[in-house]
Short mmCIF file of C-alpha atoms in Angstrom, two decimals:
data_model
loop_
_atom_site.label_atom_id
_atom_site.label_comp_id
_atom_site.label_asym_id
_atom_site.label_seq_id
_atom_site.Cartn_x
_atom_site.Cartn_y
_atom_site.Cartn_z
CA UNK T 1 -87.83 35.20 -117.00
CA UNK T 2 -85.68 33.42 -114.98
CA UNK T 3 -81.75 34.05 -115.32
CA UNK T 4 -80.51 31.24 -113.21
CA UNK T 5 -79.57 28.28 -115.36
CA UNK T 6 -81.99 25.40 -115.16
CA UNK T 7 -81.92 23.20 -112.60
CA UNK T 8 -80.89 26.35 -110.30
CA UNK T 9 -84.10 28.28 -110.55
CA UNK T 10 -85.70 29.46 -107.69
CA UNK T 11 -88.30 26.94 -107.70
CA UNK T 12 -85.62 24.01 -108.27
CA UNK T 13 -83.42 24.81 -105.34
CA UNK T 14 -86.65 24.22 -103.49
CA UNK T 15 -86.01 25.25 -99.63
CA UNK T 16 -82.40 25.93 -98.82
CA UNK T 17 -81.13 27.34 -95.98
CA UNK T 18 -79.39 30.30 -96.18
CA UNK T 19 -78.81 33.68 -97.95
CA UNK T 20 -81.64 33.99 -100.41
CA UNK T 21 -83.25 30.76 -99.08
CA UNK T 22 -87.16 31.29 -98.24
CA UNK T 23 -87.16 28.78 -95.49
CA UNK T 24 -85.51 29.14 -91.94
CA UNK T 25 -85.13 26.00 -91.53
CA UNK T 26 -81.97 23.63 -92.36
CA UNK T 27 -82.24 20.82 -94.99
CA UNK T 28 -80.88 17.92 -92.81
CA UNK T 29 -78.11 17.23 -95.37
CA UNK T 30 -76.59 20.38 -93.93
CA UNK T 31 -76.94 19.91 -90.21
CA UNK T 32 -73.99 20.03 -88.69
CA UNK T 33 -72.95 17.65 -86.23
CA UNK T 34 -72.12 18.79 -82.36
CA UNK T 35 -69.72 17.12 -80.32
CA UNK T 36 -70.38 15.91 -76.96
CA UNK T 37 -67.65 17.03 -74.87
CA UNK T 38 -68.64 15.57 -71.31
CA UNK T 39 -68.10 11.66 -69.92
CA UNK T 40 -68.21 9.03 -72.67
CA UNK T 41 -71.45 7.45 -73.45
CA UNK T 42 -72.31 4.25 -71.62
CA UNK T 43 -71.66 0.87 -74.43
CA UNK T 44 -73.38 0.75 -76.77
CA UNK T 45 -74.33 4.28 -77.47
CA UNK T 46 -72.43 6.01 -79.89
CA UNK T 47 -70.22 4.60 -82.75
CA UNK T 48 -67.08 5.91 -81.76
CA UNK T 49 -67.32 5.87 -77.41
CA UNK T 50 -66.40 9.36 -76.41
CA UNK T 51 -69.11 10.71 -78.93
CA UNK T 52 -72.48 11.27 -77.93
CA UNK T 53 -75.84 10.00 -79.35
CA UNK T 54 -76.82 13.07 -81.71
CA UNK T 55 -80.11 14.36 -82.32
CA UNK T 56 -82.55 13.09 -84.98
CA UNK T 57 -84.95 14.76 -87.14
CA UNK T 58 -88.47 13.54 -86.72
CA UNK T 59 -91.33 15.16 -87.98
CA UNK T 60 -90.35 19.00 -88.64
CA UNK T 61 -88.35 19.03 -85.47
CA UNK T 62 -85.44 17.66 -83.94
CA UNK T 63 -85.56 15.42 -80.58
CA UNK T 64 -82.88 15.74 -78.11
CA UNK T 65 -81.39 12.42 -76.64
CA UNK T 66 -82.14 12.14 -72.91
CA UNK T 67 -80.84 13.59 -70.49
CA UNK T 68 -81.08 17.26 -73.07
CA UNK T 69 -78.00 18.12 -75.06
CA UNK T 70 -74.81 19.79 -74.48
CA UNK T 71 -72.41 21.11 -77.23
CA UNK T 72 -69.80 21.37 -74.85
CA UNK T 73 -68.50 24.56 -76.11
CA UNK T 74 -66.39 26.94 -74.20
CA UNK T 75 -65.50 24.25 -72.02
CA UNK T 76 -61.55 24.22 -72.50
CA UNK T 77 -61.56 20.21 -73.30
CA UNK T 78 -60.29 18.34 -76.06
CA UNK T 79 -61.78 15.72 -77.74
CA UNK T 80 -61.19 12.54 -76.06
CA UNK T 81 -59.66 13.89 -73.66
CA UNK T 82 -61.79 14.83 -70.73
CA UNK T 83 -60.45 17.64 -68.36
CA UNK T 84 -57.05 18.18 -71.02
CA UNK T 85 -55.69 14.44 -69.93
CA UNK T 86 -55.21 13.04 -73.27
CA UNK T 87 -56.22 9.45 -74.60
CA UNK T 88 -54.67 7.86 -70.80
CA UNK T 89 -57.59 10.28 -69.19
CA UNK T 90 -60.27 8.66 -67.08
CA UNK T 91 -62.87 7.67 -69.56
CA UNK T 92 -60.54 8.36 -72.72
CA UNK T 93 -60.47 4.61 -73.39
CA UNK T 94 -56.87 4.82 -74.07
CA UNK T 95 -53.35 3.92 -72.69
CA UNK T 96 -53.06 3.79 -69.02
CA UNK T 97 -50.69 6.24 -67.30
CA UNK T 98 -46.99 5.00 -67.15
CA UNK T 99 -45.85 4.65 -63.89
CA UNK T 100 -43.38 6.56 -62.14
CA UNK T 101 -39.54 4.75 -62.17
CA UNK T 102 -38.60 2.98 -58.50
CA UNK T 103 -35.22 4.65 -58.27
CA UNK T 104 -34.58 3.20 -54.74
CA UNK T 105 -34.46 -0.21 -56.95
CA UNK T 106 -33.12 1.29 -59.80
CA UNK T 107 -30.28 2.20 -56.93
CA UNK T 108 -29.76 -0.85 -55.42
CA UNK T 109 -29.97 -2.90 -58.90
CA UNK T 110 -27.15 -1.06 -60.33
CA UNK T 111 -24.90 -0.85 -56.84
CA UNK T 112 -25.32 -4.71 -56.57
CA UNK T 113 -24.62 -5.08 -60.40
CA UNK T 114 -21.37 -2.76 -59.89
CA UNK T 115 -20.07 -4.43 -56.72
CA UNK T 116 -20.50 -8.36 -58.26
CA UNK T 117 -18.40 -7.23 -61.27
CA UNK T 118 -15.42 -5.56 -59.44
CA UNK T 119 -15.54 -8.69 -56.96
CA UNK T 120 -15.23 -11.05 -60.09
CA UNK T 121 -12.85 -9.28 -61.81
CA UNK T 122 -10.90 -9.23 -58.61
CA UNK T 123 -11.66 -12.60 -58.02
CA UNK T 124 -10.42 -13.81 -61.61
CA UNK T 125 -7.51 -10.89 -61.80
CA UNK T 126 -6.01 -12.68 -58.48
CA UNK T 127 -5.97 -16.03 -60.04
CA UNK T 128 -4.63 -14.50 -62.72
CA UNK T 129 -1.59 -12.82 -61.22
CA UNK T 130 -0.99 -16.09 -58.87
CA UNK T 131 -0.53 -18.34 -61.55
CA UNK T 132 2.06 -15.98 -63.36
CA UNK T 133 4.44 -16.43 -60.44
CA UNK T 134 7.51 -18.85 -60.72
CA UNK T 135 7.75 -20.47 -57.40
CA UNK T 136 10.72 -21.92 -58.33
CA UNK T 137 13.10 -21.66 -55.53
CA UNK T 138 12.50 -23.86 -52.56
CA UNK T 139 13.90 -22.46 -48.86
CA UNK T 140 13.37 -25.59 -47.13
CA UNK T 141 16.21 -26.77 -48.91
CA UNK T 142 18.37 -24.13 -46.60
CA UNK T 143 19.60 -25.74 -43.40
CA UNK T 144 20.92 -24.47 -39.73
CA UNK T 145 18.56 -21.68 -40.42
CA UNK T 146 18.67 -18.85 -37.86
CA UNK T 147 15.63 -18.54 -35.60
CA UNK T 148 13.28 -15.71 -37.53
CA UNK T 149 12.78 -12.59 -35.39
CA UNK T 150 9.85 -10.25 -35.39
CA UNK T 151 8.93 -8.29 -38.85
CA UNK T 152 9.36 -9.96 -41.96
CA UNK T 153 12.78 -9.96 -44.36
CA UNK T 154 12.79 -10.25 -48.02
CA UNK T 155 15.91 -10.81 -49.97
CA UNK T 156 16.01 -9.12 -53.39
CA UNK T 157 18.26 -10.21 -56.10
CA UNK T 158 18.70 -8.60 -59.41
CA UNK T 159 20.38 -10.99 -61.50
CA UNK T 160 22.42 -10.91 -64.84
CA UNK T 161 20.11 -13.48 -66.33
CA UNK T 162 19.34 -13.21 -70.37
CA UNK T 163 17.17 -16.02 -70.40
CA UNK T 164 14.26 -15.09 -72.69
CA UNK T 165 16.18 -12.09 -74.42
CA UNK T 166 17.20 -11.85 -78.32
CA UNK T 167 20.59 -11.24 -79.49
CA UNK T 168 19.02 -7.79 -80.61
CA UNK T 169 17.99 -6.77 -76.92
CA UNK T 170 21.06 -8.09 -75.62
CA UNK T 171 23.31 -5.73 -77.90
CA UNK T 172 20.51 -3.16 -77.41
CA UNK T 173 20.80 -3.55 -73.20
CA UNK T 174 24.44 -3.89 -73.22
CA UNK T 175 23.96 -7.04 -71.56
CA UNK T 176 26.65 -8.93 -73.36
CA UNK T 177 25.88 -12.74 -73.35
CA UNK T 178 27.88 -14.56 -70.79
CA UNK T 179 26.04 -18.41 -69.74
CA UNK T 180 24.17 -19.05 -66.81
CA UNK T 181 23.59 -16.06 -64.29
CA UNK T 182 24.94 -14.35 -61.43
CA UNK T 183 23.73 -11.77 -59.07
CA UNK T 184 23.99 -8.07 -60.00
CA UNK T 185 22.41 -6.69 -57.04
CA UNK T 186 21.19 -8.27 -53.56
CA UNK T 187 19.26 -6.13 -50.59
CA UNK T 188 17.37 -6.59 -48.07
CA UNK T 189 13.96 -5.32 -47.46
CA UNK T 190 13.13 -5.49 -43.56
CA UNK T 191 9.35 -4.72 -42.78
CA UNK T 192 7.83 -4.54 -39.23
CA UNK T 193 6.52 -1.66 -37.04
CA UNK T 194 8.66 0.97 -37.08
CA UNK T 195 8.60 1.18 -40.62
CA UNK T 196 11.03 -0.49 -43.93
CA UNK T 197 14.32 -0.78 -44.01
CA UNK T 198 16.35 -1.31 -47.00
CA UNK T 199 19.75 -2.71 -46.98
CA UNK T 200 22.08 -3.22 -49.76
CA UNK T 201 24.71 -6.54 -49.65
CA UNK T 202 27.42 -5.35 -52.38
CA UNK T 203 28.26 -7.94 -54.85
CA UNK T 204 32.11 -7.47 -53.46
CA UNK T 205 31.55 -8.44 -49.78
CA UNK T 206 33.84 -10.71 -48.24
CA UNK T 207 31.61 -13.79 -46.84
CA UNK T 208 32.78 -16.97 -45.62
CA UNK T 209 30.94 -19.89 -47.29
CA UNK T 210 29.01 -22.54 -44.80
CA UNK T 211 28.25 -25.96 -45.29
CA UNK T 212 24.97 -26.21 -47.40
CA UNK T 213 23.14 -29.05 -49.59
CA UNK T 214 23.16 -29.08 -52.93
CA UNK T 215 19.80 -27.65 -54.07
CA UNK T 216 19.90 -30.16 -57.09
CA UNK T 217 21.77 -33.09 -55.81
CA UNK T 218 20.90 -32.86 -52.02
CA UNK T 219 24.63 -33.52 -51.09
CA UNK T 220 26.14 -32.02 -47.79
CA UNK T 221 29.25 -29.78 -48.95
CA UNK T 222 30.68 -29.41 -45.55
CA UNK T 223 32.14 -25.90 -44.79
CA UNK T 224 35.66 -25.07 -45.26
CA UNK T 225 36.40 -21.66 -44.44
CA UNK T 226 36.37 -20.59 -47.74
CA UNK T 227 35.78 -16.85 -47.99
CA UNK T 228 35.37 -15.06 -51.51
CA UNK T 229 32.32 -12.34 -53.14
CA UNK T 230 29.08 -12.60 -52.06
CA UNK T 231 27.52 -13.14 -55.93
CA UNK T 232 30.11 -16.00 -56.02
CA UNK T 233 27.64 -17.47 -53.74
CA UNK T 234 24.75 -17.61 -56.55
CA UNK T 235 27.35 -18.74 -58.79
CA UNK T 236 27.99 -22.07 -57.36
CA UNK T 237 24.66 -23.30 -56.02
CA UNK T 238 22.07 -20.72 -56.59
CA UNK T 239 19.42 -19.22 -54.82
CA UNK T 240 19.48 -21.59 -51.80
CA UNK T 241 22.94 -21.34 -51.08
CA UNK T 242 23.06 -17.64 -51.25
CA UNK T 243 20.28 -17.58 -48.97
CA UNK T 244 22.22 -19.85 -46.94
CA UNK T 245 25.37 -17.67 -47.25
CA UNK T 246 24.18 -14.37 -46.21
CA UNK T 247 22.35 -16.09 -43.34
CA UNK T 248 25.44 -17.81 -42.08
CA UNK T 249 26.89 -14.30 -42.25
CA UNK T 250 24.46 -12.31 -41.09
CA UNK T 251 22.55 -14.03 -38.45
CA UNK T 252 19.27 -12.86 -40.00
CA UNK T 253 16.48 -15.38 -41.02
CA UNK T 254 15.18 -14.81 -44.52
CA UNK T 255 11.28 -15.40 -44.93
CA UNK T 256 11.02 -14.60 -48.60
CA UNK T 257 13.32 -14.15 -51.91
CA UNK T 258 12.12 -12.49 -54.96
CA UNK T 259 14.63 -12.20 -58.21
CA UNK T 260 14.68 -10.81 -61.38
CA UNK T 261 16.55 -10.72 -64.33
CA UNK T 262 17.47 -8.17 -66.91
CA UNK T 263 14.96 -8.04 -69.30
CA UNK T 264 11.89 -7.98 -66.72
CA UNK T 265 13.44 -5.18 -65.12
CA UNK T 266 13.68 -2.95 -68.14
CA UNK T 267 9.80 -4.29 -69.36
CA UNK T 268 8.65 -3.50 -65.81
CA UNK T 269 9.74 0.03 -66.32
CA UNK T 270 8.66 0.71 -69.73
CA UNK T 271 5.05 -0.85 -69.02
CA UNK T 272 4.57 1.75 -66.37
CA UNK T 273 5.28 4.16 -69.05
CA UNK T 274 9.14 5.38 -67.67
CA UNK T 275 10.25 5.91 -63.90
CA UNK T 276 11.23 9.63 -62.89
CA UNK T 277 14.45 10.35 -61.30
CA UNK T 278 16.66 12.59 -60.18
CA UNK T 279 20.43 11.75 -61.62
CA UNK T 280 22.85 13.41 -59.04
CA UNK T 281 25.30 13.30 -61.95
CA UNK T 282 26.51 13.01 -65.57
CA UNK T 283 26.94 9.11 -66.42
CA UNK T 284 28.65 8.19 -69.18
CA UNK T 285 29.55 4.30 -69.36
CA UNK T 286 30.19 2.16 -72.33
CA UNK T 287 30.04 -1.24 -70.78
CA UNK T 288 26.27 -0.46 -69.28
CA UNK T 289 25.30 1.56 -72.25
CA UNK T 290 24.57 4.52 -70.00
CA UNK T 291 24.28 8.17 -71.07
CA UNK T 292 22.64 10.26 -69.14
CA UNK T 293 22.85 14.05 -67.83
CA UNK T 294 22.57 15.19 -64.09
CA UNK T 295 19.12 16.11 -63.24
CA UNK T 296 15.47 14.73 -62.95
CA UNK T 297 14.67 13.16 -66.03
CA UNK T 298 12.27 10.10 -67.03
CA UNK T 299 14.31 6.85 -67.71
CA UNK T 300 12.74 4.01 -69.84
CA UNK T 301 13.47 0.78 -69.77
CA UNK T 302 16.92 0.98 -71.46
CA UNK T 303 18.16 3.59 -69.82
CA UNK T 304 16.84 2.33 -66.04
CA UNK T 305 18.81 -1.18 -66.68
CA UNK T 306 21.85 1.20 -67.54
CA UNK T 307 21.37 2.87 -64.73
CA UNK T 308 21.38 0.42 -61.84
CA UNK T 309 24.33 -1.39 -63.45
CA UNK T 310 26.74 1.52 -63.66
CA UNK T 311 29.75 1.50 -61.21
CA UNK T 312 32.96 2.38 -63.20
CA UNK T 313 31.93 5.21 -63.66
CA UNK T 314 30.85 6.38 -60.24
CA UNK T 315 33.43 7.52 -57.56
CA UNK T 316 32.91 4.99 -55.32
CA UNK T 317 32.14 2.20 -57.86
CA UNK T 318 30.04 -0.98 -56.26
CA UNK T 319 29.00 1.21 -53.10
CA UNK T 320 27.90 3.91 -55.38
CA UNK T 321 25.70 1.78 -57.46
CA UNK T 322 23.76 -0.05 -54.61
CA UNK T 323 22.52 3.44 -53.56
CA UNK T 324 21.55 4.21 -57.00
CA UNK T 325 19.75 0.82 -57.54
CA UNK T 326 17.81 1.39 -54.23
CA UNK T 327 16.97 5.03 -55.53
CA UNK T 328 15.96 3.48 -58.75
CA UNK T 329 13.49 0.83 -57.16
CA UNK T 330 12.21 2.72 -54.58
CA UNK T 331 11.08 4.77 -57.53
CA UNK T 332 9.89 2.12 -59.68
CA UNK T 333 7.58 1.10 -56.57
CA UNK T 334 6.19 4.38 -55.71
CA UNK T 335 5.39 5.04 -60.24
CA UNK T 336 3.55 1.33 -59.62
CA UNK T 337 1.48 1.65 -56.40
CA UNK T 338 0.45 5.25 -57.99
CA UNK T 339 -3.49 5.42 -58.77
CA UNK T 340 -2.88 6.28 -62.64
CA UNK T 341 -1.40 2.54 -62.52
CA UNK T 342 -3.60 0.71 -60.18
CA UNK T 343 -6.67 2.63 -61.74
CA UNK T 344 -6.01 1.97 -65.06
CA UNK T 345 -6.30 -1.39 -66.63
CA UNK T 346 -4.44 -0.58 -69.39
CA UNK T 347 -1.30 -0.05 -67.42
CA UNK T 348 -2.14 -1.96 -65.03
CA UNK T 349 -2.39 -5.32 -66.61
CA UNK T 350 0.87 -4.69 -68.75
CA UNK T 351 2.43 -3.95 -65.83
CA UNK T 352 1.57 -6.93 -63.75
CA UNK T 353 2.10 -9.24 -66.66
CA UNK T 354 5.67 -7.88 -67.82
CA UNK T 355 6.69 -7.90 -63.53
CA UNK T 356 5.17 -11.46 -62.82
CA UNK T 357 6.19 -13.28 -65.74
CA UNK T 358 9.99 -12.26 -64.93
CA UNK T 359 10.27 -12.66 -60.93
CA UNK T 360 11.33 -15.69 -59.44
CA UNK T 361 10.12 -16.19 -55.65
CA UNK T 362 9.89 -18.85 -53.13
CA UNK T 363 7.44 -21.52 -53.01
CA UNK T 364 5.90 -19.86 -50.26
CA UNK T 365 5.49 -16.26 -51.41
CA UNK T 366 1.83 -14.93 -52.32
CA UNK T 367 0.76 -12.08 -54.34
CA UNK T 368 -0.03 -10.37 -50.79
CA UNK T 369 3.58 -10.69 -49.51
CA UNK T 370 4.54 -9.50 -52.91
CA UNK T 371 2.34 -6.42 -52.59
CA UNK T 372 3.61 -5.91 -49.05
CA UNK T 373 7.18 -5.89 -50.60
CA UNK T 374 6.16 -3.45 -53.03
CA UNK T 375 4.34 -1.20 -50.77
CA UNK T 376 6.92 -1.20 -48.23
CA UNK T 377 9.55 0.13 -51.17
CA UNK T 378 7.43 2.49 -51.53
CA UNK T 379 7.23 4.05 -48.20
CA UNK T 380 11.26 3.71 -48.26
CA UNK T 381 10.75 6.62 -51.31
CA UNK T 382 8.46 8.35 -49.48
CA UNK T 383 10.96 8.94 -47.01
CA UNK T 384 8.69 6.71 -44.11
CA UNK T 385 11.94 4.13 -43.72
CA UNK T 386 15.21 3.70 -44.33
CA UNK T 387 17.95 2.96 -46.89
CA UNK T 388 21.44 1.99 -46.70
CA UNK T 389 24.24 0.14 -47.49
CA UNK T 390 25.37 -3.06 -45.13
CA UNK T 391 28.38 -1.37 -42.90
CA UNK T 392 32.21 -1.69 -44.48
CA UNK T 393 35.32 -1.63 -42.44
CA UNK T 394 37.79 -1.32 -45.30
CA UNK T 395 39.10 -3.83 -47.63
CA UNK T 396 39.67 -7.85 -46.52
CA UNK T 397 43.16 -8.96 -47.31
CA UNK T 398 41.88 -10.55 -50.94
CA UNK T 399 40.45 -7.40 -51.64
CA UNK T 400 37.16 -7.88 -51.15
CA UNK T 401 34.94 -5.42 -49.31
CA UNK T 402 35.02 -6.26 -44.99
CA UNK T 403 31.57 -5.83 -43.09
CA UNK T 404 31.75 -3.99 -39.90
CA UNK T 405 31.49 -6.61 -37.37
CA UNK T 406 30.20 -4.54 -34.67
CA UNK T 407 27.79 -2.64 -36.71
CA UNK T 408 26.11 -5.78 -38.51
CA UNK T 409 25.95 -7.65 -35.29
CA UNK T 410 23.72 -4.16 -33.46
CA UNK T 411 21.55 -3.81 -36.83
CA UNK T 412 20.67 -7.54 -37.34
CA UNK T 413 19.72 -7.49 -33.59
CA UNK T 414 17.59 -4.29 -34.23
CA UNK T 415 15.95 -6.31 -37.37
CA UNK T 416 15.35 -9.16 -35.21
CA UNK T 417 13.77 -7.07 -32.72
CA UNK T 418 11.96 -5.12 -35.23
CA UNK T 419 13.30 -2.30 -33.49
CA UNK T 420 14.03 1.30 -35.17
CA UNK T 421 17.28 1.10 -37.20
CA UNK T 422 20.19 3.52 -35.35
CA UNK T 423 23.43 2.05 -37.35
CA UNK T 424 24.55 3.78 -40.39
CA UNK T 425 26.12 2.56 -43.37
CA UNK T 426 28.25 3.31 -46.12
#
């Protein structure tokens, strides 16, 4: 009797390969297929390329394909993958290999890319600046002009003007609000070989005023010996006839003039984020607004335009407050021509834009000149140049302040000369 159920009996299972099988050999149902694992078989043989033709049962027996048969075991490869290269292998019929990156051109792509961007921006950042500048004063307008020596001369004028300003930053700057404008500060800024000089004109010098035409009517005002202040100069006629004035006085040729008011002063300062300074002493002044203790401290805006317009309360009033507006600027150039502002377009720009939009040059000045200026300021702070005040005698007989004679006459010939500066002023 046969336990198995039916269907499995012995004599059903019929030859089976296997534990408690009676044949030795496999049922073909059960052959297992080997892998070729050498090169892939030419076209056309084999269903899936890399796979070799397999072997066939005919007649009792299996028959190798030619060439014999390999099961490619123990050979370390992968299928697909002859010799561990993956699908990109040499007969893998895959992806080819991706090619290793050029970084020469890589290199020189990205250098070229870099240096074409910085040359527009420069390109577009100099138009930029140029066509902020108000060319508005005119020097050809100036006659009997003294012949211009070697070095170049800039004539700086800080002037009372509110044009532009609220009635709240008025009462905030203290800057009261008198009509038109007049100067509240003039220097001069010699540059030439032997390094910047920086002279400052008080507001109370006694000048004589020369003939000069009318920058607006084109009259000839013939000279009369009139002598009064130097800002009464800017008063009558403006820029032209003060450049007139302190030529006629001097003997000095001006090549450039650059002016600005109140309110670009104190947005210069605060776009550069503050000016540092060091106060030689406690200021306390209700008609500038200024309140400030001795020491180095960080002014802003406010406080810098209270600074440089302080004199009643300083010992030696006007000549007191020309050296600390020459302090004050010299600063203000050095904080600008510093890397964290050139560097940094975010300062930068600001910076440019509040400085450009408030100066008023001559129709011949250029951002270069400008920058010259600037840079020569800065060497002044650096303590490369010079800074003083034009040399006083004492008191004219109206009470205005009295150049030396001597004095100016040997430092406008060293200016002229471009020599070093050996006269000393107030």
């Amino acid at each position: 009797m046969n336990d198995w159920p039916e269907g499995f009996s012995g004599d059903n299972r019929g030859s089976r390969y296997g534990r408690g099988s009676s044949s030795a050999q496999p049922e073909s149902a059960r052959v297992m297929r080997q892998v070729r694992r050498g090169p892939a078989a030419p076209p056309g043989q084999g269903a899936y390329g890399g796979v070799p033709q397999q072997p066939s049962y005919v007649d009792g027996g299996y028959a190798e394909p030619p060439g014999g048969y390999d099961s490619g075991y123990n050979t370390g490869q992968v299928y697909g993958s002859p010799g561990g290269r993956g699908p990109g292998g040499p007969g893998g019929g895959g992806y080819d290999p991706r090619p290793a990156p050029n970084w020469r051109r890589r290199i020189k792509v990205t250098a070229i890319t870099v240096v074409t961007v910085l040359v527009v921006t420069s390109v577009a950042t100099y138009f930029w600046a140029d066509s902020k500048l108000n060319r508005d004063v005119d020097l050809s307008k100036v006659i009997d002009r003294p012949e211009a020596g070697e070095g170049t001369n800039y004539l700086i004028v800080g002037s009372d003007s509110r044009a532009g300003m609220s009635a709240e930053e008025k009462k905030k700057l203290h800057t009261g609000s008198a009509e038109g404008k007049r100067t509240d500060s003039m220097m001069i800024l010699h540059t030439g070989s032997n390094g910047p000089t920086l002279i400052s004109l008080p507001r109370d010098s006694n000048v004589t005023i020369p003939s000069y035409k009318g920058s607006e009517s084109g009259k000839l005002y013939p000279a009369a010996g009139r002598q009064t202040k130097l800002n009464a100069a800017y008063a009558e006629d403006g820029p032209e006839l003060l450049v007139r004035t302190v030529e006629a006085n001097t003997g000095l040729h001006i090549d450039h003039y650059v002016e600005i008011g109140f309110g670009g002063f104190a947005n210069i300062v605060d776009a550069v984020g503050g000016v540092e300074i060091d106060i030689p002493q406690d200021i306390k002044d209700t008609k500038s607004g200024a309140d400030l203790k001795k020491g180095k401290q960080t002014l802003d805006g406010e406080q810098a335009l209270a600074f440089v317009r302080t004199r009643y309360a300083l010992r030696g009033s006007d000549l007191d407050r020309t050296k600390n507006q020459q302090k004050f600027l010299s600063a203000l150039a050095n904080q600008v021509a510093t890397p964290s502002t050139i560097l940094n377009p975010f300062k930068l720009y600001p910076t440019m834009g509040a400085g450009l939009d408030s100066l008023v040059v001559d129709k011949d000045m250029g951002l270069f000149d400008l920058a010259s200026m600037f840079w020569a300021m800065k060497g002044v702070s650096g303590g490369e140049g010079k800074s003083m005040n034009m040399p006083i005698s004492g008191n004219a007989p109206n009470g205005n302040l009295q150049w030396d004679t001597a004095k100016v006459k040997t430092l406008v010939s060293q200016l002229k000369n471009d020599e070093t500066v050996t006269v000393s002023g107030n």
